[in-house]
C-alpha positions as semicolon CSV with decimal commas, in nm:
position;residue;x (nm);y (nm);z (nm)
1;M;8,925;9,859;6,318
2;R;8,578;9,779;6,422
3;S;8,416;9,425;6,512
4;R;8,076;9,336;6,561
5;T;7,924;9,285;6,835
6;T;7,546;9,131;6,879
7;T;7,353;9,345;7,104
8;F;6,991;9,259;7,315
9;R;6,768;9,595;7,387
10;S;6,598;9,606;7,701
11;G;6,383;9,905;7,875
12;G;6,482;10,081;7,573
13;Q;6,861;10,043;7,554
14;C;7,055;9,850;7,399
15;L;7,348;9,620;7,568
16;P;7,637;9,396;7,384
17;L;7,539;9,043;7,366
18;P;7,919;8,956;7,485
19;I;7,814;9,191;7,840
20;L;7,518;8,971;7,828
21;H;7,685;8,606;7,890
22;A;7,921;8,801;8,073
23;A;7,678;8,903;8,336
24;I;7,577;8,620;8,344
25;A;7,859;8,425;8,361
26;V;8,013;8,687;8,665
27;A;7,691;8,558;8,881
28;A;7,844;8,154;8,827
29;L;8,165;8,325;8,951
30;A;8,091;8,460;9,257
31;V;7,960;8,172;9,351
32;S;8,263;7,997;9,346
33;D;8,488;8,281;9,508
34;A;8,273;8,210;9,795
35;S;8,279;7,834;9,743
36;A;8,720;7,819;9,725
37;A;8,682;8,152;10,106
38;S;8,533;7,855;10,246
39;R;8,774;7,599;10,149
40;G;9,106;7,827;10,254
41;G;9,423;7,660;10,314
42;E;9,467;7,554;9,953
43;V;9,681;7,815;9,867
44;G;10,077;7,843;9,856
45;D;10,334;7,579;9,805
46;R;10,349;7,508;10,196
47;A;10,102;7,389;10,447
48;A;9,924;7,751;10,651
49;S;10,125;7,756;10,922
50;G;10,051;8,002;11,289
51;C;10,327;8,263;11,199
52;T;10,073;8,545;11,189
53;E;10,346;8,836;11,128
54;A;10,318;9,053;10,944
55;A;10,590;8,977;10,736
56;D;10,354;8,650;10,560
57;V;10,071;8,848;10,536
58;F;9,905;8,984;10,208
59;W;9,536;9,102;10,092
60;I;9,226;8,969;9,888
61;V;8,952;9,256;9,727
62;S;8,730;9,039;9,516
63;S;8,464;9,175;9,255
64;R;8,380;8,769;9,088
65;G;8,072;8,934;9,331
66;V;7,986;9,264;9,092
67;A;7,777;9,190;8,839
68;D;7,946;9,323;8,424
69;P;7,889;9,622;8,377
70;E;7,735;9,847;8,726
71;S;7,673;10,143;8,704
72;N;7,640;10,277;9,038
73;P;7,983;10,290;9,222
74;D;7,833;10,244;9,551
75;D;7,637;9,984;9,473
76;A;7,972;9,797;9,283
77;A;8,173;9,835;9,593
78;D;7,923;9,670;9,854
79;R;7,958;9,418;9,661
80;L;8,389;9,328;9,660
81;R;8,456;9,078;9,963
82;F;8,741;9,046;10,105
83;Y;8,990;8,827;10,237
84;Q;9,351;8,752;10,459
85;G;9,635;8,505;10,280
86;K;9,966;8,406;10,375
87;A;10,251;8,413;10,193
88;F;10,284;8,029;10,223
89;G;9,866;7,906;10,213
90;G;9,599;7,954;10,334
91;W;9,348;8,269;10,390
92;S;8,979;8,358;10,530
93;A;8,737;8,623;10,514
94;I;8,756;9,004;10,686
95;S;8,556;9,270;10,636
96;G;8,621;9,574;10,447
97;S;8,691;9,809;10,697
98;G;8,927;9,525;10,886
99;L;9,177;9,596;10,578
100;A;9,150;9,916;10,572
101;E;9,254;9,909;10,945
102;A;9,519;9,592;10,876
103;I;9,629;9,806;10,539
104;A;9,696;10,158;10,803
105;G;10,020;10,323;10,784
106;E;10,315;10,518;10,511
107;Q;10,401;10,174;10,369
108;P;10,312;10,168;10,005
109;V;10,003;9,904;9,847
110;V;10,086;9,710;9,595
111;L;9,796;9,584;9,465
112;W;9,816;9,320;9,194
113;I;9,646;9,224;8,915
114;H;9,628;8,915;8,759
115;G;9,594;8,776;8,411
116;N;9,298;8,622;8,249
117;R;9,186;8,205;8,271
118;T;9,206;8,268;8,590
119;D;9,029;8,120;8,918
120;F;8,993;8,261;9,310
121;R;9,259;7,962;9,383
122;D;9,480;8,072;9,157
123;A;9,464;8,479;9,198
124;V;9,536;8,375;9,607
125;R;9,831;8,192;9,462
126;S;9,994;8,409;9,248
127;A;9,945;8,692;9,528
128;A;10,168;8,436;9,717
129;Q;10,440;8,397;9,500
130;L;10,471;8,815;9,416
131;K;10,450;8,837;9,813
132;R;10,753;8,616;9,857
133;V;10,961;8,758;9,526
134;L;10,843;9,128;9,731
135;D;11,032;8,959;10,057
136;R;11,340;8,939;9,856
137;V;11,339;9,235;9,671
138;V;11,250;9,470;9,933
139;P;11,379;9,281;10,255
140;D;11,271;9,529;10,512
141;H;10,869;9,422;10,448
142;G;10,816;9,831;10,409
143;Y;10,494;9,778;10,188
144;R;10,105;9,580;10,221
145;L;10,002;9,362;9,895
146;V;9,669;9,400;9,821
147;A;9,578;9,131;9,495
148;W;9,229;9,246;9,354
149;S;9,086;8,897;9,262
150;W;8,792;8,992;8,890
151;P;8,642;8,729;8,651
152;A;8,894;8,607;8,510
153;D;8,698;8,247;8,468
154;R;8,667;8,123;8,087
155;M;8,360;8,255;8,055
156;V;8,248;8,160;7,753
157;R;8,399;7,890;7,429
158;G;8,676;8,018;7,193
159;V;8,950;8,167;7,242
160;R;8,895;8,514;7,075
161;Q;8,547;8,540;7,233
162;D;8,618;8,486;7,591
163;S;8,939;8,730;7,563
164;R;8,720;9,015;7,379
165;L;8,500;8,992;7,725
166;K;8,818;9,010;7,875
167;S;8,933;9,275;7,745
168;C;8,609;9,493;7,822
169;R;8,573;9,367;8,181
170;S;8,960;9,395;8,300
171;V;8,892;9,823;8,160
172;Q;8,589;9,768;8,351
173;E;8,784;9,680;8,623
174;A;9,006;10,005;8,613
175;A;8,716;10,232;8,702
176;L;8,599;9,999;9,042
177;L;8,969;9,973;9,157
178;A;9,073;10,361;9,056
179;Y;8,737;10,409;9,303
180;W;8,795;10,193;9,518
181;I;9,162;10,350;9,546
182;E;9,049;10,677;9,662
183;Q;8,811;10,560;9,895
184;T;9,059;10,395;10,071
185;L;9,446;10,533;9,982
186;P;9,384;10,879;9,922
187;H;9,664;11,008;10,076
188;R;9,939;10,610;10,050
189;T;10,172;10,574;9,750
190;V;10,048;10,312;9,482
191;V;10,185;10,096;9,308
192;L;9,967;9,928;9,062
193;V;10,158;9,573;8,967
194;G;9,999;9,438;8,615
195;Y;10,040;9,079;8,415
196;S;9,838;9,045;8,064
197;F;9,486;9,212;8,094
198;G;9,544;9,245;8,395
199;A;9,729;9,508;8,309
200;Q;9,542;9,717;8,106
201;T;9,333;9,689;8,430
202;A;9,664;9,863;8,656
203;L;9,721;10,134;8,255
204;K;9,409;10,220;8,293
205;T;9,332;10,213;8,670
206;A;9,645;10,481;8,702
207;A;9,500;10,683;8,403
208;Q;9,131;10,706;8,572
209;L;9,413;10,846;8,880
210;V;9,607;11,071;8,718
211;A;9,242;11,215;8,572
212;S;9,119;11,268;8,932
213;R;9,457;11,463;9,062
214;R;9,472;11,803;8,701
215;P;9,535;12,119;8,848
216;D;9,207;12,192;8,616
217;G;8,999;11,904;8,768
218;E;8,729;11,777;8,550
219;R;8,722;12,055;8,316
220;N;9,031;11,878;8,116
221;T;8,940;11,500;8,260
222;A;8,636;11,608;8,047
223;A;8,869;11,760;7,746
224;W;9,095;11,409;7,763
225;L;8,760;11,173;7,762
226;T;8,473;11,192;7,494
227;S;8,106;11,299;7,549
228;V;7,846;11,124;7,366
229;E;7,490;11,201;7,379
230;P;7,289;11,118;7,702
231;G;7,086;10,833;7,710
232;S;7,125;10,754;7,273
233;S;7,174;10,392;7,369
234;G;7,332;10,169;7,672
235;F;7,676;10,386;7,522
236;G;7,514;10,680;7,614
237;I;7,698;10,798;7,935
238;P;7,801;11,105;7,939
239;G;8,203;11,160;7,940
240;A;8,245;10,765;7,865
241;M;8,609;10,648;7,737
242;P;8,667;10,528;7,440
243;S;8,824;10,173;7,450
244;A;9,142;10,117;7,335
245;D;9,057;9,798;7,184
246;G;9,043;10,028;6,850
247;D;8,671;9,920;6,765
248;G;8,578;10,330;6,920
249;G;8,299;10,181;7,144
250;V;8,291;10,264;7,541
251;C;8,243;10,012;7,811
252;P;7,939;10,150;8,026
253;A;8,048;10,155;8,353
254;E;8,344;10,354;8,355
255;A;8,166;10,695;8,270
256;A;8,007;10,665;8,612
257;F;8,293;10,578;8,808
258;A;8,468;10,852;8,640
259;L;8,179;11,081;8,752
260;A;8,149;10,927;9,096
261;L;8,621;10,990;9,110
262;W;8,511;11,337;9,030
263;D;8,284;11,359;9,275
264;S;8,466;11,243;9,589
265;H;8,729;11,348;9,825
266;R;8,930;11,606;9,508
267;E;9,083;11,735;9,775
268;L;9,298;11,416;9,877
269;S;9,352;11,334;9,514
270;A;9,655;11,521;9,496
271;E;9,789;11,289;9,843
272;L;9,805;11,009;9,647
273;H;10,135;10,914;9,453
274;V;10,100;10,662;9,220
275;R;10,396;10,412;8,994
276;L;10,221;10,123;8,822
277;L;10,421;9,780;8,633
278;A;10,337;9,664;8,294
279;A;10,440;9,365;8,273
280;A;10,314;9,103;7,938
281;A;10,025;9,339;7,914
282;A;9,784;9,275;7,682
283;C;9,669;9,603;7,531
284;P;9,725;9,824;7,264
285;A;10,098;9,927;7,196
286;G;10,006;10,262;7,229
287;S;9,808;10,309;7,589
288;L;10,078;10,493;7,714
289;A;10,002;10,766;7,484
290;T;9,620;10,731;7,491
291;W;9,591;10,717;7,839
292;L;9,851;10,880;8,059
293;G;9,992;11,141;7,775
294;G;9,830;11,431;8,024
295;D;10,068;11,737;8,155
296;T;10,347;11,637;8,375
297;A;10,258;11,764;8,695
298;A;9,982;11,487;8,766
299;A;10,190;11,168;8,567
300;P;10,273;10,844;8,766
301;E;10,586;10,863;8,909
302;F;10,702;10,603;8,758
303;I;10,647;10,351;8,488
304;G;10,747;10,040;8,463
305;V;10,721;9,818;8,101
306;T;10,855;9,481;8,013
307;R;10,882;9,382;7,661
308;N;10,885;9,057;7,470
309;P;10,845;9,014;7,107
310;R;10,860;8,635;7,157
311;D;10,573;8,577;7,344
312;P;10,346;8,387;7,140
313;A;9,989;8,540;7,350
314;L;10,105;8,873;7,269
315;R;10,157;8,823;6,950
316;W;9,749;8,680;6,858
317;Y;9,666;9,004;7,009
318;T;9,723;9,198;6,692
319;H;9,428;8,947;6,603
320;L;9,207;9,001;6,882
321;W;8,978;9,192;6,734
322;S;9,000;9,202;6,369
323;H;9,374;9,093;6,150
324;G;9,581;9,321;6,183
325;G;9,465;9,562;6,437
326;P;9,666;9,682;6,728
327;Q;10,059;9,526;6,829
328;A;10,031;9,471;7,233
329;L;10,258;9,651;7,453
330;G;10,429;9,368;7,621
331;A;10,533;9,246;7,331
332;V;10,655;9,545;7,151
333;G;10,716;9,850;7,451
334;P;10,569;10,141;7,399
335;C;10,478;10,368;7,112
336;G;10,445;10,694;7,074
337;V;10,534;10,857;7,408
338;P;10,448;11,173;7,561
339;P;10,719;11,429;7,669
340;A;10,484;11,433;8,025
341;I;10,590;11,019;8,012
342;A;10,922;11,001;7,946
343;D;11,188;11,081;8,204
344;A;10,937;10,840;8,453
345;L;10,921;10,492;8,225
346;E;11,130;10,220;8,152
347;V;11,166;9,940;7,974
348;R;11,290;9,669;8,030
349;D;11,351;9,344;7,756
350;V;11,317;8,976;7,907
351;S;11,301;8,769;7,583
352;C;11,589;8,603;7,637
353;Q;11,467;8,591;8,055
354;V;11,093;8,423;7,901
355;G;11,082;8,379;7,559
356;R;10,830;8,201;7,404
357;T;10,601;8,216;7,685
358;H;10,281;8,366;7,881
359;D;10,348;8,187;8,162
360;W;10,360;8,435;8,466
361;E;10,552;8,226;8,690
362;V;10,823;8,271;8,425
363;Y;10,783;8,682;8,398
364;L;10,799;8,691;8,813
365;S;11,121;8,521;8,821
366;A;11,274;8,744;8,525
367;P;11,558;8,959;8,662
368;G;11,447;9,296;8,449
369;F;11,082;9,209;8,599
370;Q;11,232;9,203;8,948
371;D;11,449;9,492;8,840
372;L;11,159;9,696;8,802
373;L;10,966;9,632;9,089
374;R;11,249;9,691;9,265
375;R;11,311;10,053;9,142
376;A;10,882;10,069;9,154
377;L;10,912;10,047;9,508
378;S;11,193;10,278;9,553
379;P;11,201;10,610;9,658
380;P;11,161;10,802;9,361
381;A;11,420;10,934;9,138
382;R;11,337;11,269;8,934
383;R;11,019;11,464;8,946
């Protein structure tokens, strides 16, 4: 299943027109992000209080100022912006070093990745909602919450075209997020919690982190990736990852970050513990097998997936790239689960709890999702 993509040739490289649209739009998103940050205190169900206890605080990493695509990992990381938020309202800008110091320790780090059509304010609000649920699920506050805010505002007209852009961008986000985790949280337990396209980001981030931890290192990872001739086009990057959209193409930012992951702090990778929770996942049902079907020693400690065949957005997913495309993981559950991850996988059918909606707040309130959240933050019972 292939989609036709108009390309633009510049400097000897062919770039898909949708990615050029995204590159233009992300500049506007960066302005919107900065504007939202200057209006802190507009998030949550209640006004911000003077309480500064750690239990009420979470943090935000914004990639809305990172151009799409980015070829230099260090440059992309320098464009990240950091904020501190409160569970009941308000946020303020902080430095990257300030965030790293604030979340230092041994507690698990919950990394929240929101879905499509979400501006900065709504991204912070969704993190605040998750924080309040986490405080009930993990009453001792034995965790740190970091929200990853990516440019998910509407970029172009048309649901299909805009969703295609976000699908590719959500895969590119995984490369940057994995790179940031390797640099910031090398010895920690990281619980990736993603919703909709954010679940695709979480899943692919886990895949990249897992690949960097495999005993044979780059040799195993290279076999897992698809090699292309360097310099052949804008996609001609060594070791570029195949897209999971069934199109066979690649998102050009991925390989640069993947190569950086292989080269940086490899001796620390084995100390990183990865857990994954995918809610209403807008990615192909075979993604787990495609991206995480490696050896058991490097697999995530826990993989939680919600399933809701009544979700209208996930039912429409088969039409994203072409009619009769792959079904969504969040609609039908995982297909072709490999033995390497079978023991770590737990699937919850939330169709009766959520019903015919794709709303994040409804998924968040579902007992099945909250049970998976509790399991993701519990000490691993297996492995």
